XYZ file of C-alpha atoms in Angstrom:
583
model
C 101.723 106.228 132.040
C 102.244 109.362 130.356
C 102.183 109.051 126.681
C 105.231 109.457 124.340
C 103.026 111.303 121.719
C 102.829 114.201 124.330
C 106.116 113.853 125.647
C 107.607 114.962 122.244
C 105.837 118.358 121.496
C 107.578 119.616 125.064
C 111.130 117.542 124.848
C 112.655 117.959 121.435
C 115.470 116.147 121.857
C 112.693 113.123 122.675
C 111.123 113.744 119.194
C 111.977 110.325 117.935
C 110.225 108.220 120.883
C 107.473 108.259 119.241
C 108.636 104.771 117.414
C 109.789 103.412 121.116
C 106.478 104.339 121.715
C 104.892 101.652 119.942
C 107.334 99.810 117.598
C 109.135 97.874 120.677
C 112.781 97.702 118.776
C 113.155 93.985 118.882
C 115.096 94.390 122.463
C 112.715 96.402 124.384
C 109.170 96.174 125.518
C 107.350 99.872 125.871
C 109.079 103.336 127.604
C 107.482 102.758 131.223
C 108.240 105.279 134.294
C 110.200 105.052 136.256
C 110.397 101.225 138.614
C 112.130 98.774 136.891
C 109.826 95.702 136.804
C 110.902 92.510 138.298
C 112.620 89.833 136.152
C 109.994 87.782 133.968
C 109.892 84.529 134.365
C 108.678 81.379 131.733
C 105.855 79.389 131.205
C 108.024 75.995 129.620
C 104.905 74.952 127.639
C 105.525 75.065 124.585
C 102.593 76.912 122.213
C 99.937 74.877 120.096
C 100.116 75.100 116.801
C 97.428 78.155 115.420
C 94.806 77.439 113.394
C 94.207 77.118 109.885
C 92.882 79.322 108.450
C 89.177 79.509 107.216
C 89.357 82.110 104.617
C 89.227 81.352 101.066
C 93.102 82.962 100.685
C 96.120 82.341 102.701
C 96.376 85.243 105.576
C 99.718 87.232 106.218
C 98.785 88.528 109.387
C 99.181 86.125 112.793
C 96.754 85.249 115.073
C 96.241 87.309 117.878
C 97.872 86.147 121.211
C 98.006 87.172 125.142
C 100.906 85.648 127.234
C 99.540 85.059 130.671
C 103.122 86.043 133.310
C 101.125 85.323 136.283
C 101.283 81.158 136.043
C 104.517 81.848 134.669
C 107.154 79.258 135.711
C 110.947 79.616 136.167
C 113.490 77.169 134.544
C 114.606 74.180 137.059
C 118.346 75.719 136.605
C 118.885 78.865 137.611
C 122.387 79.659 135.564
C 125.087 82.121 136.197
C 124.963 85.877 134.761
C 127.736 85.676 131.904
C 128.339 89.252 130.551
C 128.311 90.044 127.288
C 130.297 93.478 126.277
C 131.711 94.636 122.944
C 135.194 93.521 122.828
C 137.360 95.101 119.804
C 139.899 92.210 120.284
C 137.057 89.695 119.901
C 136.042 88.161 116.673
C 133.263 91.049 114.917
C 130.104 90.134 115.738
C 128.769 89.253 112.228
C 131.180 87.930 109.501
C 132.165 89.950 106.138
C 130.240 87.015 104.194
C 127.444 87.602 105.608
C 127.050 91.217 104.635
C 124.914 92.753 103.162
C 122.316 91.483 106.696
C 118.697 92.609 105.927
C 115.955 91.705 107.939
C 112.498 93.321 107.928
C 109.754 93.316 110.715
C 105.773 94.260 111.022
C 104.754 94.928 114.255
C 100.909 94.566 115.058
C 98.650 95.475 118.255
C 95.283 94.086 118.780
C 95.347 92.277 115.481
C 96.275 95.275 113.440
C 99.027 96.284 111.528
C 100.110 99.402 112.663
C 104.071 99.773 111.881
C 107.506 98.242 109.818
C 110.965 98.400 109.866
C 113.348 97.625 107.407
C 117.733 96.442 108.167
C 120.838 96.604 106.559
C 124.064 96.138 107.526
C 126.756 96.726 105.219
C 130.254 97.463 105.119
C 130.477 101.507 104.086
C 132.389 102.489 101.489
C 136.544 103.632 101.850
C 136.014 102.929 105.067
C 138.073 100.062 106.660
C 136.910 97.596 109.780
C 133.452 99.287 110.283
C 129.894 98.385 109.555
C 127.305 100.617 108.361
C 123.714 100.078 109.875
C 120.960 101.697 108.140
C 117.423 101.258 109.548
C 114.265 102.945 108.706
C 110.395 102.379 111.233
C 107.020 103.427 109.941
C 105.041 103.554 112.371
C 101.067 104.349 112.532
C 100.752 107.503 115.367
C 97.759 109.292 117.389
C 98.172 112.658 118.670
C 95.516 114.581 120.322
C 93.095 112.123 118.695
C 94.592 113.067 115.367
C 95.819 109.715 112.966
C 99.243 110.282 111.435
C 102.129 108.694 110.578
C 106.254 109.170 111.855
C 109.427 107.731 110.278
C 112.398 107.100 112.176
C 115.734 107.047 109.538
C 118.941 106.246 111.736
C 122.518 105.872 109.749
C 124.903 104.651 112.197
C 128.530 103.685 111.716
C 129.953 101.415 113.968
C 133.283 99.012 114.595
C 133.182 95.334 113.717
C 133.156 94.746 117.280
C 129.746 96.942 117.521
C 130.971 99.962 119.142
C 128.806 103.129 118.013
C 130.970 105.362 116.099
C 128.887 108.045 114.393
C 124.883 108.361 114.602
C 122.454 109.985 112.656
C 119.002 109.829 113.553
C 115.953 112.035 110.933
C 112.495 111.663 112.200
C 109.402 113.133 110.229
C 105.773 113.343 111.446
C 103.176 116.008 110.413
C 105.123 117.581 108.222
C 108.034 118.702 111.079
C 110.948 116.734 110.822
C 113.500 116.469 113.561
C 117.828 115.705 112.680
C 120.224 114.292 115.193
C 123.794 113.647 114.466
C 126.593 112.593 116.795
C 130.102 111.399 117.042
C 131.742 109.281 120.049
C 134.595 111.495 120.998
C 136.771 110.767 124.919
C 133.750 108.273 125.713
C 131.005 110.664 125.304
C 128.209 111.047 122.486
C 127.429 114.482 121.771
C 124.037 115.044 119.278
C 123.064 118.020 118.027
C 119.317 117.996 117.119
C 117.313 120.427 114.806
C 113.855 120.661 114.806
C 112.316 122.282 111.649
C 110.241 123.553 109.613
C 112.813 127.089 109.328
C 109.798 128.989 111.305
C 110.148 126.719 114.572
C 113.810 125.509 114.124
C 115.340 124.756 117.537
C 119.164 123.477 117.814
C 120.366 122.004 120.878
C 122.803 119.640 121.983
C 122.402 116.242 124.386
C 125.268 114.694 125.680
C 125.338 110.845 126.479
C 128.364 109.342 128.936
C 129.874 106.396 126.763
C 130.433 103.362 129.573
C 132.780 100.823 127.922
C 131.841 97.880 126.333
C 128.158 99.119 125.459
C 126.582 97.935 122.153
C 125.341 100.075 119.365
C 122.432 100.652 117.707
C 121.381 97.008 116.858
C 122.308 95.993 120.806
C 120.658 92.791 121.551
C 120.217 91.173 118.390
C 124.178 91.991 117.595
C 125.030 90.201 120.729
C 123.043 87.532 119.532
C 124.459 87.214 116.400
C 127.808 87.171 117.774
C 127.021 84.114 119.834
C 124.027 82.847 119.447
C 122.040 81.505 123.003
C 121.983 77.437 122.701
C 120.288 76.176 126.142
C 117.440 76.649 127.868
C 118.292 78.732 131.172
C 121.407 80.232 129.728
C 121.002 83.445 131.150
C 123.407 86.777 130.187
C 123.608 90.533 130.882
C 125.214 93.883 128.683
C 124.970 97.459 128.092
C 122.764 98.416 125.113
C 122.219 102.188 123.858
C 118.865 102.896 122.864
C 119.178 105.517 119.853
C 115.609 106.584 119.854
C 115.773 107.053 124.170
C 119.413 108.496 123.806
C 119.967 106.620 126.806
C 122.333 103.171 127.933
C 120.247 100.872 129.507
C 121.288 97.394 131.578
C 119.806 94.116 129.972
C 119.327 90.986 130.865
C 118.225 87.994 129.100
C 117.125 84.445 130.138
C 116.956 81.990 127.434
C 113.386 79.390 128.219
C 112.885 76.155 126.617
C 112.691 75.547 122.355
C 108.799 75.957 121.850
C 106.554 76.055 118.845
C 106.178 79.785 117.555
C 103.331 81.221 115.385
C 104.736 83.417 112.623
C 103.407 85.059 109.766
C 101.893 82.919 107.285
C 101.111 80.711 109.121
C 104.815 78.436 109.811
C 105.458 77.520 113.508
C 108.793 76.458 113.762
C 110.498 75.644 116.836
C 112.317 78.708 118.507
C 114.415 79.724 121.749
C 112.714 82.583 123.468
C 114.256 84.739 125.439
C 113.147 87.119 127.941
C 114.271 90.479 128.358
C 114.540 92.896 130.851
C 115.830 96.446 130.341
C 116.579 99.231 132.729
C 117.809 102.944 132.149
C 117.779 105.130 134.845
C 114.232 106.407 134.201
C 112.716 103.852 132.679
C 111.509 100.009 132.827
C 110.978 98.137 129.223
C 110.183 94.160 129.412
C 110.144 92.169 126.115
C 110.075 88.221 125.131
C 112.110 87.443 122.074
C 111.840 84.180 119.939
C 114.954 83.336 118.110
C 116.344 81.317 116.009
C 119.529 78.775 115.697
C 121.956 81.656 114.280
C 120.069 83.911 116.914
C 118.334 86.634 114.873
C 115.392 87.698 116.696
C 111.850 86.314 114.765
C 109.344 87.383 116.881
C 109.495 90.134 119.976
C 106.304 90.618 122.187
C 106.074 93.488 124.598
C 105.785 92.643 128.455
C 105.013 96.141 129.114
C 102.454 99.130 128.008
C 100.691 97.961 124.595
C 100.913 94.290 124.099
C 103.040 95.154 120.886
C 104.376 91.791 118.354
C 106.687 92.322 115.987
C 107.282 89.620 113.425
C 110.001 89.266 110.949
C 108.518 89.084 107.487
C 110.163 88.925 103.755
C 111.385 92.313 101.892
C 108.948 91.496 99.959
C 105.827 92.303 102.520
C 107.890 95.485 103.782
C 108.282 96.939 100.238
C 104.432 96.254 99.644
C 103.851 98.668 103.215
C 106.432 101.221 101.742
C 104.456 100.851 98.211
C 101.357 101.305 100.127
C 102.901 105.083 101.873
C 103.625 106.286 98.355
C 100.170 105.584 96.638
C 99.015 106.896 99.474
C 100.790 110.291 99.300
C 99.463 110.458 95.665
C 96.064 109.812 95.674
C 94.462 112.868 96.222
C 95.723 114.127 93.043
C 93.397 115.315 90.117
C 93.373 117.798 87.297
C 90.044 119.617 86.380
C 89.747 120.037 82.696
C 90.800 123.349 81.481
C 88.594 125.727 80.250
C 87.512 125.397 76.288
C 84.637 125.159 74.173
C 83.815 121.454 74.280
C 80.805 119.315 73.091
C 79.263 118.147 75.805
C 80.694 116.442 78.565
C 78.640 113.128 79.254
C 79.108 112.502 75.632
C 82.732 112.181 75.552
C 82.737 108.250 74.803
C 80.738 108.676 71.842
C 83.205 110.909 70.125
C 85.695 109.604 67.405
C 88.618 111.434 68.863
C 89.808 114.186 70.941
C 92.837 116.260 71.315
C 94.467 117.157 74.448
C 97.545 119.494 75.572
C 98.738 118.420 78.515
C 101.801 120.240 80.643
C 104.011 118.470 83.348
C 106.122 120.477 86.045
C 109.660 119.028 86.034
C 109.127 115.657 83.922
C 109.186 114.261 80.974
C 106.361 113.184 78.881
C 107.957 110.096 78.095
C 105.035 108.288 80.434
C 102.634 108.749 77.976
C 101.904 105.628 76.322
C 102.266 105.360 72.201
C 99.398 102.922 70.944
C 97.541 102.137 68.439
C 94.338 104.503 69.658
C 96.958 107.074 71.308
C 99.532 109.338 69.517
C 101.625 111.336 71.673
C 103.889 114.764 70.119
C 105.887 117.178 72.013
C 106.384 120.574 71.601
C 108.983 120.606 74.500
C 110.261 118.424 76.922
C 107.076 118.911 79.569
C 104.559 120.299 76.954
C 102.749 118.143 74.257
C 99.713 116.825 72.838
C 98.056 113.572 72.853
C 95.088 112.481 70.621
C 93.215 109.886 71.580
C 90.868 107.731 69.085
C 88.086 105.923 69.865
C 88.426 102.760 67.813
C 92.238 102.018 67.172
C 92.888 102.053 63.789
C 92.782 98.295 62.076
C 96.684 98.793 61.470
C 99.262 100.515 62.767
C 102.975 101.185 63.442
C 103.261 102.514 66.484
C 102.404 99.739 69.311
C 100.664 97.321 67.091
C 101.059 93.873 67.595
C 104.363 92.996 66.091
C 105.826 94.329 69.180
C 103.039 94.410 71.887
C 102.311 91.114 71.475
C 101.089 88.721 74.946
C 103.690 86.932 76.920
C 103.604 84.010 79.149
C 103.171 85.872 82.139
C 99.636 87.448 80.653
C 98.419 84.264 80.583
C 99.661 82.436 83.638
C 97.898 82.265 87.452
C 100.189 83.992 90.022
C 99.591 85.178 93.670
C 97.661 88.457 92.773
C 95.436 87.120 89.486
C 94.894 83.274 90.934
C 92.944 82.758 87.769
C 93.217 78.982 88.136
C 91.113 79.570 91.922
C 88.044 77.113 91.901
C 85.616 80.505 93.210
C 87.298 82.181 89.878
C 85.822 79.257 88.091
C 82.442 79.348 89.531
C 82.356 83.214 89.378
C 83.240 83.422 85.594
C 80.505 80.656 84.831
C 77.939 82.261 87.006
C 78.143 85.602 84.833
C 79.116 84.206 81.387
C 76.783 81.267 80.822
C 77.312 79.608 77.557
C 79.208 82.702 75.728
C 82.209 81.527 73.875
C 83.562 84.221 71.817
C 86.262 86.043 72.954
C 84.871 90.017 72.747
C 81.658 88.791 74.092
C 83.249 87.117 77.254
C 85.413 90.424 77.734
C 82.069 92.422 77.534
C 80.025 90.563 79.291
C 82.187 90.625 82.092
C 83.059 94.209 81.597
C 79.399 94.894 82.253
C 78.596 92.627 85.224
C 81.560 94.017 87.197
C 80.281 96.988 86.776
C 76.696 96.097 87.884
C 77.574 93.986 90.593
C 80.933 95.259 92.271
C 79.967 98.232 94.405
C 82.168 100.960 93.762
C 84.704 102.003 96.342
C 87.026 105.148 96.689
C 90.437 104.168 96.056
C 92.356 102.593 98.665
C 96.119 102.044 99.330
C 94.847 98.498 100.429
C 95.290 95.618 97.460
C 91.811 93.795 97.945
C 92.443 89.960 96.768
C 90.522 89.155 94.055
C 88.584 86.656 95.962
C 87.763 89.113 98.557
C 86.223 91.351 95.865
C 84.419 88.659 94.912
C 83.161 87.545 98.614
C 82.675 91.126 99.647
C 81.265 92.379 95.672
C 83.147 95.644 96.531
C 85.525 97.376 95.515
C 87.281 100.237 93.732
C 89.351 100.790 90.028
C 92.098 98.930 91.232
C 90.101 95.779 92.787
C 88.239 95.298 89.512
C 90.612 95.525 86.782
C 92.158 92.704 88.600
C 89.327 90.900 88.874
C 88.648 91.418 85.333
C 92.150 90.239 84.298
C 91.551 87.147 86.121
C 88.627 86.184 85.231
C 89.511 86.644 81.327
C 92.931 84.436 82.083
C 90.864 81.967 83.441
C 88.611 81.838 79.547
C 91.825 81.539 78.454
C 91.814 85.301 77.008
C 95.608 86.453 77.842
C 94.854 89.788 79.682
C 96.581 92.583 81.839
C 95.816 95.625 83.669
C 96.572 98.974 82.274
C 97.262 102.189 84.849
C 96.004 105.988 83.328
C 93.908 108.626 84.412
C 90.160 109.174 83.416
C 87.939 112.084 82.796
C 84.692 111.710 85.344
C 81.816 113.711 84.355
C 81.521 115.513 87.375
C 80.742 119.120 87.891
C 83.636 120.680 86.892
C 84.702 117.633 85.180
C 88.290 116.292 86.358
C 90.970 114.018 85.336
C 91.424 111.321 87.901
C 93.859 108.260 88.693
C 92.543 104.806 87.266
C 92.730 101.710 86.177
C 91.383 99.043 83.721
C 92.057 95.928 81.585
C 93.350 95.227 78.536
C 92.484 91.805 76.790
C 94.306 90.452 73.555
C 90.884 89.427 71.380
C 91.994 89.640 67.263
C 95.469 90.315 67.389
C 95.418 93.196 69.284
C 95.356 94.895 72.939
C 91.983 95.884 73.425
C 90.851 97.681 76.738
C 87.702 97.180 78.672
C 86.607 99.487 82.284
C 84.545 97.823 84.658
C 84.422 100.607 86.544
C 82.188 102.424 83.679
C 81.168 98.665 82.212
C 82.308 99.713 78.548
C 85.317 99.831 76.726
C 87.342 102.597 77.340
C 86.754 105.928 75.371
C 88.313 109.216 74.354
C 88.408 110.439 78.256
C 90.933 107.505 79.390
C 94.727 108.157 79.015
C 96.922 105.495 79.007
C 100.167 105.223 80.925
C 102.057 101.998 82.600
C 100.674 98.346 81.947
C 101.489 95.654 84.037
C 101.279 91.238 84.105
C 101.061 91.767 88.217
C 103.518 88.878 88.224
C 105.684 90.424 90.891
C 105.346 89.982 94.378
C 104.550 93.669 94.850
C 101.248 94.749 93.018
C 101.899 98.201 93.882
C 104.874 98.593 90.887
C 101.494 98.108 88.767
C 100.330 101.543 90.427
C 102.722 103.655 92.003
C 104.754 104.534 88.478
C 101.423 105.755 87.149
C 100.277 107.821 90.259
C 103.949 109.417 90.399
C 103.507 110.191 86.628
C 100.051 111.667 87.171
C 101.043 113.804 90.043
C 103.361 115.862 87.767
C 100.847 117.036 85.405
C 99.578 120.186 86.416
C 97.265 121.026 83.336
C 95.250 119.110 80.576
C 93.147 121.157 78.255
C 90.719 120.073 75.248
C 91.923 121.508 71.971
C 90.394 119.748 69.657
C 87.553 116.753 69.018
C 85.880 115.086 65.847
C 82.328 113.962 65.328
C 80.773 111.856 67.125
C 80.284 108.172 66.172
C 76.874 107.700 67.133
C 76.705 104.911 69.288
C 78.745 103.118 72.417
C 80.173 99.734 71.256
C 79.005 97.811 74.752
């Protein structure tokens, strides 16, 4: 089989296979050339439940699975063929009350996670009787042994029935991006593609014959939606257009027998699958579909090529993978220090304060963080100066604790500081012994993260805490965490902090980090256990965060976008030292 990551450097027009590729769009298995395989038939047992699992933490990801076709067995009714075509006269196939429909998938080979995709459907604005269908797939890519990564964007507007009306298809990878837009004019869909960047642009023009009563761009799971599949053996046929393949293929589907289903985390309810077989006039895909009782599609497993699954997951997991993308487009980021005349550079936590100008391209320094030990004045809208102190003054009136003061949520156990965990228990004892007073407890664990957590580079990844503490790895991120959890659970309300940090490398550069702040006296005070001391004049404070959302990454990815517009930080002035570290 010849692979769709070639095919697209010599077919332009093909550029967006890439996902079909791989991601297996809920109604097809993988592009296969050119016999059409025979029709699949079912195993009727129904699957055992999957393991619990042994870990310490729940697991997202599903158990890996084969699906053995060979001892397959057919149903004891073979059913007529109904058709199923889009019918403008017929009732639309999902109802007004329904809308806005989002639905979210992760698709995973081998055990890995290698791709998402993310749904709407929504009625478009000032425009009457049509849907809008937005749909963006991430998908993990190799080409010519090279890791990357492609997006597929498609905008589609369609008729309630679910006629295509207009298409528009963007698809980046490797910094090229490919646009295809369309209209359905006389029964035929003409797209016009460019391929840039400016230097290689190509424009051309494919032309696809519109046969009546084909679905659009959601095909099988809109027919499903408009009538849902009830009965084993039920067995039904239609045209679907493939956007990615720019090609109308013939379905058919055969409904099995309700079974038990492994999803993510770990539920197995009772589905319908259904079995799908899909023909163009080049190709052969072959899929198995598990759906539910209002028929959206929950699970899809690829017959054919790569043994692809796709589950459907929350928003919330997809919006943690799109988090994930944008930290990881960050990261690389850092800022050497600009020249000056400076005291030397390994002593920067023992000074009393320093002075920095600091310049932004295109934003405002309105991300820099007001505080007690951190005063922030602008000379313009992207230049200014921040001072930061060592010791924060015993009052204040900027950011003191009349109105900084803890909340619930800095105290409470949630999904990403579990602070209530038994192994956060035992952990905290083992490094604390007997210590009882607050500042101790935060500095005592300050240091022993920082002595026994192996420092990692940072990853797009969010580590749980417990696997930090099983694995005693991990980076910025990973400890502050830990840290905050482990103070919630001595009852010390506690939260991380994001900024950037000054490493004493050679040259000496401003990087992204991260570290805890505990409330001990009245007051916000911030401990690293990355460095195993409280922070000094070299860390900059930006976003904090309780990390009671379901996506950690809002506790990151604000700070990382901030830090990525500062293009200079310079030294411009520094007092005396104080003598001494306080850990």
């Amino acid at each position: 089989m010849r692979s769709l990551t070639t095919e697209l450097c010599a077919h332009p027009f093909q550029y967006p296979l890439i996902v079909v590729a791989v991601l297996v769009v809920m109604c097809c298995g993988c592009y296969e050339a050119p016999t059409p395989p025979p029709m699949v038939k079912f195993d009727l047992k129904a699957d055992s439940e999957p393991k619990p699992d042994a870990n310490d933490e729940e697991s997202d990801e599903p158990e890996n699975e084969t699906t053995n076709n060979e001892n397959a067995v057919s149903p004891a009714v073979e059913n007529p063929v109904v058709e199923f075509a889009v019918d403008e006269d017929a009732e639309p196939w999902i109802s007004r009350d329904r809308l806005p429909w989002i639905i979210d998938y992760v698709q995973y080979l081998n055990g890995r996670q290698i791709g998402f995709s993310h749904i709407e459907v929504l009625p478009p604005v000032n425009v009457d009787q049509k849907l809008q269908i937005i749909r963006k797939d991430t998908i993990e890519t190799m080409l010519e042994g090279q890791p990357g990564r492609a997006e597929v964007m498609l905008d589609a507007i369609e008729s309630n029935a679910g006629k295509l009306i207009d298409l528009k298809i963007e698809t980046k990878h490797r910094g090229a991006a490919t646009f295809s837009e369309g209209h359905i004019n006389s029964n035929r869909l003409a797209m016009k593609t460019k391929v840039t960047p400016p230097s290689t642009t190509v424009v051309g023009l494919k032309t696809v014959n519109w046969q009546e009563g084909t679905w659009g761009t959601l095909g099988i799971q809109s027919l499903l939606l408009r009538q849902p599949i009830i009965e084993a053996g039920e067995r039904r046929s239609a045209k679907v257009f493939i956007p990615t393949l720019m090609e109308i293929a013939q379905v058919e589907l055969t409904a099995g027998q309700p079974e038990l289903t492994p999803l993510v985390g770990g539920v197995t309810p009772e589905l319908l699958p259904v079995d799908v077989v899909m023909r163009t006039e080049t190709s052969g895909m072959r899929s198995r579909n598990w759906i539910n009782s209002t028929g959206e599609i929950e699970k899809t497993l690829a017959l054919t090529g790569p043994s692809v699954t796709t589950f459907r997951v929350p928003r919330a997991v997809t919006l943690r993978l799109e988090s994930a993308i944008q930290m990881e487009a960050f990261m690389s980021h850092s800022i050497e220090l600009g020249t000056t005349e400076t005291s030397d550079i390994e002593a920067m936590n023992d000074l009393r304060d320093r002075t920095y100008s600091i310049k932004t391209e295109g934003r405002n320094l309105d991300f820099l963080r007001r505080c007690p030990r951190q005063d922030v004045e602008s000379s313009s809208p992207y230049e200014g100066e921040i001072t930061i102190r060592n010791s924060p003054p015993v009052s204040a009136d900027v950011g003191s604790s009349s109105t900084d003061e803890p909340t619930d949520a800095d105290s409470q156990a949630n999904t990403w500081l579990p602070s209530d965990h038994p192994t956060i228990s035992n952990f905290a004892a083992e490094l604390l012994g007997d210590s009882t007073d607050p500042h101790e407890i935060a500095s005592q664990l300050t240091r022993a993260l920082a002595d026994r957590i192996q420092t990692q580079e940072l990853d797009t990844r969010f580590a749980s805490v417990l696997e930090t503490i099983r694995n005693r790895s991990g980076d910025c991120i990973d400890r502050a965490i830990l840290l905050t959890t482990l103070l919630r659970n001595r009852q010390i309300p506690a939260r991380v902090r994001s900024g950037i940090w000054l490493e004493t490398t050679s040259p000496a550069s401003f990087q992204y980090h991260m570290w805890t702040e505990a409330w001990i006296n009245e007051q916000w005070q911030s401990y690293d256990p990355t460095s195993g001391e409280q922070i000094g004049v070299g860390h900059i404070a930006l976003e904090h965060d309780s990390l009671e959302e379901e996506n950690p990454y809002n506790a990151v990815v604000p700070g990382l976008e901030a830090f990525n517009s500062i293009v200079e930080i310079k030294v411009v002035a520094e007092d005396q030292p104080l003598g001494s570290k306080r850990l």
